[in-house]
C-alpha cells in the first residue's frame, strides 16, 4: 500500500510534520527527564534516595571514587572503549 505510491505522492503534510515533532519531543522527554531527577538525587546525604534531597553532600561520589572495585571496573570499561575506538573504524571502512 505505502510502497505502491508514486514518488511524487509521498510529500509530508504539516499535520504529519507536527505529529513527528510531537513524537520526537515525547521520546526525548522519556530519555532526558530521568537524568534530570537522578542527578540531583545523587547529591543527597541520606542513606536512601529521596526527592527532593533534604541535605546536599558528595558522600556517594566520594564512596564511588575511593572504592577499589569501582576503579577497577572503570579501568576495564575505559580499556574496552579505547580498543573499540581503535579497532571499529578500520573494520567498518573495510566492510563498506
N, CA and C of each residue as an Amber inpcrd file, in Angstrom:
protein
   288
   0.8330000  -1.1770000   0.0000000   0.0000000   0.0000000   0.0000000
   0.8740000   1.2340000   0.0000000   1.7590000   1.4200000   0.9810000
   2.6030000   2.6110000   1.0500000   3.6930000   2.5790000  -0.0170000
   4.2170000   1.3990000  -0.2880000   5.3020000   1.2900000  -1.2570000
   4.8090000   1.3690000  -2.6970000   3.5220000   1.2150000  -2.9140000
   2.9820000   1.2640000  -4.2670000   2.6710000   2.6760000  -4.7430000
   2.8000000   3.6640000  -3.8740000   2.5140000   5.0450000  -4.2670000
   3.6110000   5.5780000  -5.1860000   3.2620000   6.4740000  -6.0810000
   4.3030000   7.1320000  -6.8700000   5.1470000   8.0440000  -5.9820000
   6.3680000   8.2910000  -6.3820000   7.2790000   9.0500000  -5.5390000
   6.8250000  10.4870000  -5.3150000   6.0890000  11.0780000  -6.2270000
   5.6320000  12.4580000  -6.0410000   4.4510000  12.5450000  -5.0820000
   3.9230000  11.4100000  -4.6260000   2.7810000  11.3720000  -3.7160000
   3.2210000  11.1630000  -2.2580000   4.5020000  11.2410000  -1.9860000
   4.9980000  10.9620000  -0.6440000   5.4100000  12.2280000   0.1010000
   4.8310000  13.3490000  -0.2150000   5.1450000  14.5910000   0.4870000
   4.5910000  14.5480000   1.9020000   5.3140000  15.1770000   2.8240000
   4.8930000  15.2300000   4.2140000   4.0220000  16.4650000   4.4150000
   2.8360000  16.2570000   4.9880000   1.9540000  17.3840000   5.2550000
   2.3420000  18.0530000   6.5640000   1.7920000  19.2140000   6.8070000
   2.0700000  19.9340000   8.0520000   1.6120000  19.1290000   9.2660000
   0.4850000  18.4620000   9.1590000  -0.0150000  17.6460000  10.2660000
   0.9280000  16.4810000  10.5550000   1.4290000  15.8480000   9.5120000
   2.3850000  14.7530000   9.7080000   3.6760000  15.2700000  10.3350000
   4.1250000  16.4380000   9.9060000   5.3300000  17.0260000  10.4780000
   5.1160000  17.3550000  11.9570000   3.9440000  17.8780000  12.2990000
   3.6210000  18.1830000  13.6890000   3.6070000  16.9020000  14.5310000
   3.0020000  15.8540000  14.0020000   2.9730000  14.5700000  14.7170000
   4.3920000  14.0340000  14.9320000   5.2320000  14.1550000  13.9270000
   6.6070000  13.6910000  14.0510000   7.3660000  14.4900000  15.1160000
   7.1620000  15.8050000  15.1410000   7.8150000  16.6450000  16.1550000
   7.3130000  16.2980000  17.5560000   6.0210000  16.0580000  17.6940000
   5.4780000  15.6710000  18.9960000   6.0180000  14.3120000  19.4440000
   6.1230000  13.3730000  18.5320000   6.6840000  12.0680000  18.8580000
   8.1430000  12.2100000  19.2910000   8.9100000  13.0190000  18.5820000
  10.3120000  13.2470000  18.9470000  10.4080000  13.8950000  20.3240000
   9.5190000  14.8460000  20.6170000   9.5300000  15.5040000  21.9260000
   9.2000000  14.5180000  23.0410000   8.2420000  13.6400000  22.8070000
   7.8820000  12.6370000  23.8130000   9.0490000  11.6880000  24.0610000
   9.7010000  11.2440000  23.0090000  10.8320000  10.3310000  23.1600000
  11.9870000  11.0130000  23.8810000  12.2980000  12.2530000  23.5160000
  13.3800000  12.9720000  24.1920000  13.0620000  13.1900000  25.6640000
  11.8180000  13.5310000  25.9800000  11.4400000  13.6830000  27.3850000
  11.5850000  12.3710000  28.1370000  11.2010000  11.2770000  27.4930000
  11.3210000   9.9600000  28.1180000  12.7840000   9.6400000  28.4450000
  13.7010000  10.1010000  27.6200000  15.1140000   9.8160000  27.8290000
  15.7960000  10.8140000  28.7580000  15.3910000  12.0840000  28.7380000
  16.1020000  13.1320000  29.4650000  15.5700000  13.3450000  30.8820000
  14.2700000  13.2680000  31.0820000  13.6760000  13.5680000  32.3900000
  14.2260000  12.6830000  33.5100000  14.4240000  11.3810000  33.3130000
  15.0220000  10.5990000  34.4080000  16.4050000  11.1210000  34.8190000
  17.1900000  11.5770000  33.8640000  18.5080000  12.1320000  34.2040000
  18.3580000  13.4060000  35.0340000  17.3660000  14.2050000  34.7280000
  17.1480000  15.4410000  35.4820000  16.6840000  15.1600000  36.9050000
  16.1760000  13.9830000  37.1590000  15.7580000  13.5950000  38.5090000
  16.8960000  12.8980000  39.2510000  17.5960000  12.0020000  38.5840000
  18.6320000  11.2000000  39.2330000  19.8450000  12.0270000  39.6300000
  20.2670000  12.9570000  38.8050000  21.4770000  13.7370000  39.1170000
  21.3220000  14.5250000  40.4170000  20.2570000  15.2800000  40.6330000
  20.1320000  15.9510000  41.9320000  20.0200000  14.9630000  43.1000000
  19.3820000  13.8070000  42.8630000  19.2650000  12.8190000  43.9300000
  20.6250000  12.2460000  44.3170000  21.5700000  12.2580000  43.3990000
  22.8860000  11.6920000  43.7060000  23.6760000  12.5600000  44.6790000
  23.2570000  13.7920000  44.8820000  23.9270000  14.6790000  45.8340000
  23.2920000  14.6350000  47.2200000  22.3950000  13.7030000  47.4470000
  21.7240000  13.5760000  48.7380000  22.6680000  12.9930000  49.7770000
  22.5060000  13.4100000  51.0340000  23.3510000  12.8530000  52.0940000
  22.6660000  11.7090000  52.8310000  21.4090000  11.4060000  52.4950000
  20.6960000  10.3370000  53.1900000  21.0970000   8.9740000  52.6400000
  20.7890000   7.9500000  53.4070000  21.1460000   6.5950000  53.0040000
  20.2530000   6.0950000  51.8700000  19.0080000   6.5480000  51.8370000
  18.0710000   6.1620000  50.7940000  17.7420000   7.3800000  49.9510000
  17.3930000   7.1460000  48.6890000  17.1080000   8.2390000  47.7740000
  15.7760000   8.8900000  48.1180000  15.7970000  10.2120000  48.1740000
  14.5940000  10.9890000  48.4430000  14.5300000  12.1450000  47.4670000
  13.2840000  12.4910000  47.0810000  13.0880000  13.6310000  46.2010000
  12.2160000  14.6210000  46.9300000  12.6100000  15.8320000  47.1010000
  13.9420000  16.3980000  46.8960000  14.8670000  16.0070000  48.0510000
  16.1750000  16.0560000  47.8500000  17.1080000  15.7180000  48.9270000
  16.9600000  16.6900000  50.0980000  17.0390000  16.1560000  51.3030000
  16.9170000  17.0120000  52.4910000  18.1760000  17.8320000  52.7240000
  19.3400000  17.2370000  52.4490000  20.6140000  17.9450000  52.5840000
  21.5160000  17.5040000  51.4390000  22.4940000  18.3350000  51.1360000
  23.3760000  18.0750000  49.9960000  24.7150000  17.5460000  50.4820000
  25.2940000  16.6170000  49.7160000  26.5560000  16.0070000  50.0990000
  27.2120000  15.3770000  48.8710000  28.5190000  15.1940000  48.9550000
  29.2560000  14.4700000  47.9220000  29.5960000  13.0530000  48.3970000
  28.8490000  12.5840000  49.3660000  29.1070000  11.2930000  50.0060000
  29.1790000  10.1500000  49.0050000  28.2370000  10.0630000  48.1020000
  28.1760000   8.9440000  47.1720000  29.2940000   9.0170000  46.1390000
  29.6760000  10.2210000  45.7390000  30.7870000  10.3740000  44.7990000
  32.1100000  10.0060000  45.4740000  32.2770000  10.3810000  46.7340000
  33.4820000  10.0090000  47.4790000  33.5570000   8.4900000  47.6160000
  32.4500000   7.8650000  47.9460000  32.4020000   6.4130000  48.0820000
  32.7420000   5.7310000  46.7520000  32.2300000   6.2590000  45.6850000
  32.4900000   5.7090000  44.3540000  33.9640000   5.8330000  43.9810000
  34.5380000   7.0180000  44.1810000  35.9150000   7.2580000  43.7500000
  36.9570000   6.6010000  44.6420000  36.6150000   6.2930000  45.8850000
  37.5780000   5.6530000  46.7800000  37.4550000   4.1260000  46.7920000
  36.5090000   3.5820000  46.0720000  36.3040000   2.1370000  46.0360000
  37.2480000   1.4930000  45.0170000  38.0160000   0.5200000  45.4550000
  38.9480000  -0.1810000  44.5640000  38.1960000  -0.9600000  43.4830000
  37.0560000  -1.5450000  43.8380000  36.2830000  -2.3100000  42.8670000
  35.7760000  -1.4220000  41.7290000  35.2810000  -0.2360000  42.0890000
  34.7700000   0.6700000  41.0620000  35.8910000   1.2010000  40.1810000
  37.0610000   1.5030000  40.7790000  38.1860000   1.9680000  39.9630000
  38.6270000   0.8880000  38.9870000  38.6330000  -0.3720000  39.4330000
  38.9850000  -1.4740000  38.5340000  37.9560000  -1.5930000  37.4000000
  36.6960000  -1.4300000  37.7350000  35.6470000  -1.5030000  36.7170000
  35.7750000  -0.3570000  35.7140000  36.1290000   0.8330000  36.1940000
  36.3300000   1.9730000  35.2950000  37.4960000   1.7000000  34.3510000
  38.5840000   1.1330000  34.8830000  39.7400000   0.8090000  34.0360000
  39.3630000  -0.1840000  32.9410000  38.6040000  -1.2140000  33.2960000
  38.1860000  -2.2130000  32.3070000  37.2990000  -1.5610000  31.2460000
  36.3670000  -0.7140000  31.6660000  35.4720000  -0.0470000  30.7210000
  36.2370000   0.8850000  29.7970000  37.1760000   1.6430000  30.3460000
  37.9630000   2.5530000  29.5100000  38.8380000   1.7810000  28.5320000
  39.4150000   0.6880000  28.9760000  40.2370000  -0.1380000  28.0850000
  39.3800000  -0.6880000  26.9440000  38.1970000  -1.1730000  27.2530000
  37.3000000  -1.6840000  26.2060000  36.8950000  -0.5670000  25.2460000
  36.6480000   0.6290000  25.7770000  36.2630000   1.7510000  24.9270000
  37.3980000   2.1590000  23.9950000  38.6160000   2.1990000  24.5190000
  39.7660000   2.5880000  23.6900000  39.9950000   1.5590000  22.5920000
  39.9900000   0.2800000  22.9370000  40.2140000  -0.7470000  21.9240000
  39.0960000  -0.7460000  20.8780000  37.8810000  -0.5390000  21.3060000
  36.7670000  -0.4840000  20.3620000  36.9140000   0.7110000  19.4270000
  37.3280000   1.8550000  19.9960000  37.5100000   3.0610000  19.1840000
  38.6310000   2.8750000  18.1700000  39.6540000   2.1500000  18.5330000
  40.7770000   1.9290000  17.6240000  40.4420000   0.8810000  16.5630000
  39.7400000  -0.1730000  16.9550000  39.5130000  -1.3020000  16.0530000
  38.2880000  -1.1200000  15.1500000  37.2330000  -0.5000000  15.6380000
  35.9710000  -0.4250000  14.8960000  36.0680000   0.3690000  13.5860000
  36.6980000   1.5520000  13.5520000  36.7310000   2.2880000  12.2750000
  37.3970000   1.5450000  11.1160000  38.5650000   0.9360000  11.3130000
  39.1430000   0.2130000  10.1700000  38.2690000  -0.9560000   9.7130000
  37.6490000  -1.6490000  10.6470000  36.7660000  -2.7560000  10.2570000
  35.5450000  -2.2280000   9.5060000  34.9840000  -1.1130000   9.9950000
  33.8310000  -0.5270000   9.3280000  34.1600000  -0.0230000   7.9290000
  35.3390000   0.5910000   7.7660000  35.7490000   1.0720000   6.4470000
  35.9950000  -0.1000000   5.5240000  36.6320000  -1.1480000   6.0220000
  36.8800000  -2.3190000   5.1840000  35.5680000  -2.9950000   4.7780000
  34.6070000  -3.0110000   5.6960000  33.3180000  -3.6300000   5.3690000
  32.5290000  -2.8000000   4.3660000  32.7110000  -1.4790000   4.4200000
  31.9660000  -0.6130000   3.4970000  32.5360000  -0.7470000   2.1170000
